Amino acid sequence: MQTITIDGFTLTAQQVVNVARAPQFRVALADSSRAALKQSRDYIESTWMHDEAPMMYSFNTGVGLLKDTRIKVEHIELFQT
């Protein structure tokens, strides 16, 4: 089984097609990519995901007609499904 590693730099369109069409391809996330995702998520959590944060579309507000409506942190999960 061949593994395609997502590292943020080397993924090709052909590899995406291969994974989509052939079950023998596995996908792995590189440790560096996992660390970058965590760093981004930590930034979002600390900057935008608390009730005193400035309003940021879709992070702590509704979307569409609710774009100007702040969503309290305790209710965010309801809007993410």
mmCIF file with all atom_site columns, C-alpha atoms in Angstrom:
data_model
loop_
_atom_site.group_PDB
_atom_site.id
_atom_site.type_symbol
_atom_site.label_atom_id
_atom_site.label_alt_id
_atom_site.label_comp_id
_atom_site.label_asym_id
_atom_site.label_entity_id
_atom_site.label_seq_id
_atom_site.pdbx_PDB_ins_code
_atom_site.Cartn_x
_atom_site.Cartn_y
_atom_site.Cartn_z
_atom_site.occupancy
_atom_site.B_iso_or_equiv
_atom_site.pdbx_formal_charge
_atom_site.auth_seq_id
_atom_site.auth_comp_id
_atom_site.auth_asym_id
_atom_site.auth_atom_id
_atom_site.pdbx_PDB_model_num
ATOM 1  C CA . MET A 1 1  ? 0.000   0.000  0.000  1.00 0.00 ? 1  MET A CA 1
ATOM 2  C CA . GLN A 1 2  ? 1.427   3.370  -1.019 1.00 0.00 ? 2  GLN A CA 1
ATOM 3  C CA . THR A 1 3  ? 1.179   6.316  1.379  1.00 0.00 ? 3  THR A CA 1
ATOM 4  C CA . ILE A 1 4  ? 0.700   9.890  0.222  1.00 0.00 ? 4  ILE A CA 1
ATOM 5  C CA . THR A 1 5  ? 2.004   12.301 2.854  1.00 0.00 ? 5  THR A CA 1
ATOM 6  C CA . ILE A 1 6  ? 0.461   15.744 3.133  1.00 0.00 ? 6  ILE A CA 1
ATOM 7  C CA . ASP A 1 7  ? 3.224   18.133 4.124  1.00 0.00 ? 7  ASP A CA 1
ATOM 8  C CA . GLY A 1 8  ? 1.891   21.419 2.769  1.00 0.00 ? 8  GLY A CA 1
ATOM 9  C CA . PHE A 1 9  ? 4.419   21.590 -0.056 1.00 0.00 ? 9  PHE A CA 1
ATOM 10 C CA . THR A 1 10 ? 4.635   18.504 -2.266 1.00 0.00 ? 10 THR A CA 1
ATOM 11 C CA . LEU A 1 11 ? 1.089   17.232 -2.885 1.00 0.00 ? 11 LEU A CA 1
ATOM 12 C CA . THR A 1 12 ? 0.299   17.022 -6.593 1.00 0.00 ? 12 THR A CA 1
ATOM 13 C CA . ALA A 1 13 ? -3.025  16.986 -8.406 1.00 0.00 ? 13 ALA A CA 1
ATOM 14 C CA . GLN A 1 14 ? -2.235  13.481 -9.634 1.00 0.00 ? 14 GLN A CA 1
ATOM 15 C CA . GLN A 1 15 ? -1.775  12.259 -6.056 1.00 0.00 ? 15 GLN A CA 1
ATOM 16 C CA . VAL A 1 16 ? -5.201  13.654 -5.146 1.00 0.00 ? 16 VAL A CA 1
ATOM 17 C CA . VAL A 1 17 ? -6.709  11.802 -8.111 1.00 0.00 ? 17 VAL A CA 1
ATOM 18 C CA . ASN A 1 18 ? -4.882  8.606  -7.134 1.00 0.00 ? 18 ASN A CA 1
ATOM 19 C CA . VAL A 1 19 ? -6.230  8.731  -3.577 1.00 0.00 ? 19 VAL A CA 1
ATOM 20 C CA . ALA A 1 20 ? -9.752  9.455  -4.797 1.00 0.00 ? 20 ALA A CA 1
ATOM 21 C CA . ARG A 1 21 ? -9.788  6.626  -7.322 1.00 0.00 ? 21 ARG A CA 1
ATOM 22 C CA . ALA A 1 22 ? -7.649  3.870  -5.861 1.00 0.00 ? 22 ALA A CA 1
ATOM 23 C CA . PRO A 1 23 ? -8.170  2.264  -2.455 1.00 0.00 ? 23 PRO A CA 1
ATOM 24 C CA . GLN A 1 24 ? -4.559  1.086  -2.272 1.00 0.00 ? 24 GLN A CA 1
ATOM 25 C CA . PHE A 1 25 ? -3.387  4.630  -1.503 1.00 0.00 ? 25 PHE A CA 1
ATOM 26 C CA . ARG A 1 26 ? -3.263  5.751  2.119  1.00 0.00 ? 26 ARG A CA 1
ATOM 27 C CA . VAL A 1 27 ? -3.008  9.352  3.250  1.00 0.00 ? 27 VAL A CA 1
ATOM 28 C CA . ALA A 1 28 ? -0.855  10.549 6.135  1.00 0.00 ? 28 ALA A CA 1
ATOM 29 C CA . LEU A 1 29 ? -0.399  13.995 7.623  1.00 0.00 ? 29 LEU A CA 1
ATOM 30 C CA . ALA A 1 30 ? 3.249   14.975 8.138  1.00 0.00 ? 30 ALA A CA 1
ATOM 31 C CA . ASP A 1 31 ? 4.241   15.819 11.695 1.00 0.00 ? 31 ASP A CA 1
ATOM 32 C CA . SER A 1 32 ? 5.198   19.329 10.544 1.00 0.00 ? 32 SER A CA 1
ATOM 33 C CA . SER A 1 33 ? 1.728   19.810 9.036  1.00 0.00 ? 33 SER A CA 1
ATOM 34 C CA . ARG A 1 34 ? 0.056   18.550 12.189 1.00 0.00 ? 34 ARG A CA 1
ATOM 35 C CA . ALA A 1 35 ? 2.142   21.021 14.231 1.00 0.00 ? 35 ALA A CA 1
ATOM 36 C CA . ALA A 1 36 ? 1.235   23.898 11.878 1.00 0.00 ? 36 ALA A CA 1
ATOM 37 C CA . LEU A 1 37 ? -2.465  23.019 12.142 1.00 0.00 ? 37 LEU A CA 1
ATOM 38 C CA . LYS A 1 38 ? -2.214  22.978 15.927 1.00 0.00 ? 38 LYS A CA 1
ATOM 39 C CA . GLN A 1 39 ? -0.443  26.336 15.944 1.00 0.00 ? 39 GLN A CA 1
ATOM 40 C CA . SER A 1 40 ? -3.164  27.844 13.738 1.00 0.00 ? 40 SER A CA 1
ATOM 41 C CA . ARG A 1 41 ? -5.931  26.349 15.855 1.00 0.00 ? 41 ARG A CA 1
ATOM 42 C CA . ASP A 1 42 ? -4.308  27.615 19.058 1.00 0.00 ? 42 ASP A CA 1
ATOM 43 C CA . TYR A 1 43 ? -4.125  31.123 17.569 1.00 0.00 ? 43 TYR A CA 1
ATOM 44 C CA . ILE A 1 44 ? -7.781  31.021 16.537 1.00 0.00 ? 44 ILE A CA 1
ATOM 45 C CA . GLU A 1 45 ? -8.836  29.722 19.949 1.00 0.00 ? 45 GLU A CA 1
ATOM 46 C CA . SER A 1 46 ? -6.903  32.383 21.865 1.00 0.00 ? 46 SER A CA 1
ATOM 47 C CA . THR A 1 47 ? -7.743  35.297 19.559 1.00 0.00 ? 47 THR A CA 1
ATOM 48 C CA . TRP A 1 48 ? -11.297 34.728 18.336 1.00 0.00 ? 48 TRP A CA 1
ATOM 49 C CA . MET A 1 49 ? -12.988 32.052 20.424 1.00 0.00 ? 49 MET A CA 1
ATOM 50 C CA . HIS A 1 50 ? -13.947 33.907 23.578 1.00 0.00 ? 50 HIS A CA 1
ATOM 51 C CA . ASP A 1 51 ? -16.914 36.139 24.260 1.00 0.00 ? 51 ASP A CA 1
ATOM 52 C CA . GLU A 1 52 ? -14.825 39.337 24.506 1.00 0.00 ? 52 GLU A CA 1
ATOM 53 C CA . ALA A 1 53 ? -13.084 38.812 21.150 1.00 0.00 ? 53 ALA A CA 1
ATOM 54 C CA . PRO A 1 54 ? -13.729 41.197 18.267 1.00 0.00 ? 54 PRO A CA 1
ATOM 55 C CA . MET A 1 55 ? -16.395 39.854 15.941 1.00 0.00 ? 55 MET A CA 1
ATOM 56 C CA . MET A 1 56 ? -14.926 37.789 13.112 1.00 0.00 ? 56 MET A CA 1
ATOM 57 C CA . TYR A 1 57 ? -17.256 36.443 10.427 1.00 0.00 ? 57 TYR A CA 1
ATOM 58 C CA . SER A 1 58 ? -18.021 32.739 10.929 1.00 0.00 ? 58 SER A CA 1
ATOM 59 C CA . PHE A 1 59 ? -15.551 32.337 13.804 1.00 0.00 ? 59 PHE A CA 1
ATOM 60 C CA . ASN A 1 60 ? -17.736 33.933 16.449 1.00 0.00 ? 60 ASN A CA 1
ATOM 61 C CA . THR A 1 61 ? -20.663 35.221 14.389 1.00 0.00 ? 61 THR A CA 1
ATOM 62 C CA . GLY A 1 62 ? -23.393 33.585 12.416 1.00 0.00 ? 62 GLY A CA 1
ATOM 63 C CA . VAL A 1 63 ? -23.203 33.435 8.633  1.00 0.00 ? 63 VAL A CA 1
ATOM 64 C CA . GLY A 1 64 ? -25.452 34.835 5.926  1.00 0.00 ? 64 GLY A CA 1
ATOM 65 C CA . LEU A 1 65 ? -28.308 36.763 7.503  1.00 0.00 ? 65 LEU A CA 1
ATOM 66 C CA . LEU A 1 66 ? -26.743 36.166 10.937 1.00 0.00 ? 66 LEU A CA 1
ATOM 67 C CA . LYS A 1 67 ? -23.405 37.715 9.945  1.00 0.00 ? 67 LYS A CA 1
ATOM 68 C CA . ASP A 1 68 ? -23.841 40.561 12.448 1.00 0.00 ? 68 ASP A CA 1
ATOM 69 C CA . THR A 1 69 ? -24.972 38.284 15.280 1.00 0.00 ? 69 THR A CA 1
ATOM 70 C CA . ARG A 1 70 ? -22.363 37.303 17.844 1.00 0.00 ? 70 ARG A CA 1
ATOM 71 C CA . ILE A 1 71 ? -22.446 33.637 18.803 1.00 0.00 ? 71 ILE A CA 1
ATOM 72 C CA . LYS A 1 72 ? -21.465 33.003 22.403 1.00 0.00 ? 72 LYS A CA 1
ATOM 73 C CA . VAL A 1 73 ? -18.694 30.455 22.857 1.00 0.00 ? 73 VAL A CA 1
ATOM 74 C CA . GLU A 1 74 ? -21.059 28.109 24.670 1.00 0.00 ? 74 GLU A CA 1
ATOM 75 C CA . HIS A 1 75 ? -23.297 28.006 21.557 1.00 0.00 ? 75 HIS A CA 1
ATOM 76 C CA . ILE A 1 76 ? -20.682 27.817 18.792 1.00 0.00 ? 76 ILE A CA 1
ATOM 77 C CA . GLU A 1 77 ? -20.877 24.040 18.522 1.00 0.00 ? 77 GLU A CA 1
ATOM 78 C CA . LEU A 1 78 ? -24.570 24.314 17.601 1.00 0.00 ? 78 LEU A CA 1
ATOM 79 C CA . PHE A 1 79 ? -23.683 26.446 14.576 1.00 0.00 ? 79 PHE A CA 1
ATOM 80 C CA . GLN A 1 80 ? -20.808 24.271 13.359 1.00 0.00 ? 80 GLN A CA 1
ATOM 81 C CA . THR A 1 81 ? -22.829 21.200 12.499 1.00 0.00 ? 81 THR A CA 1
#
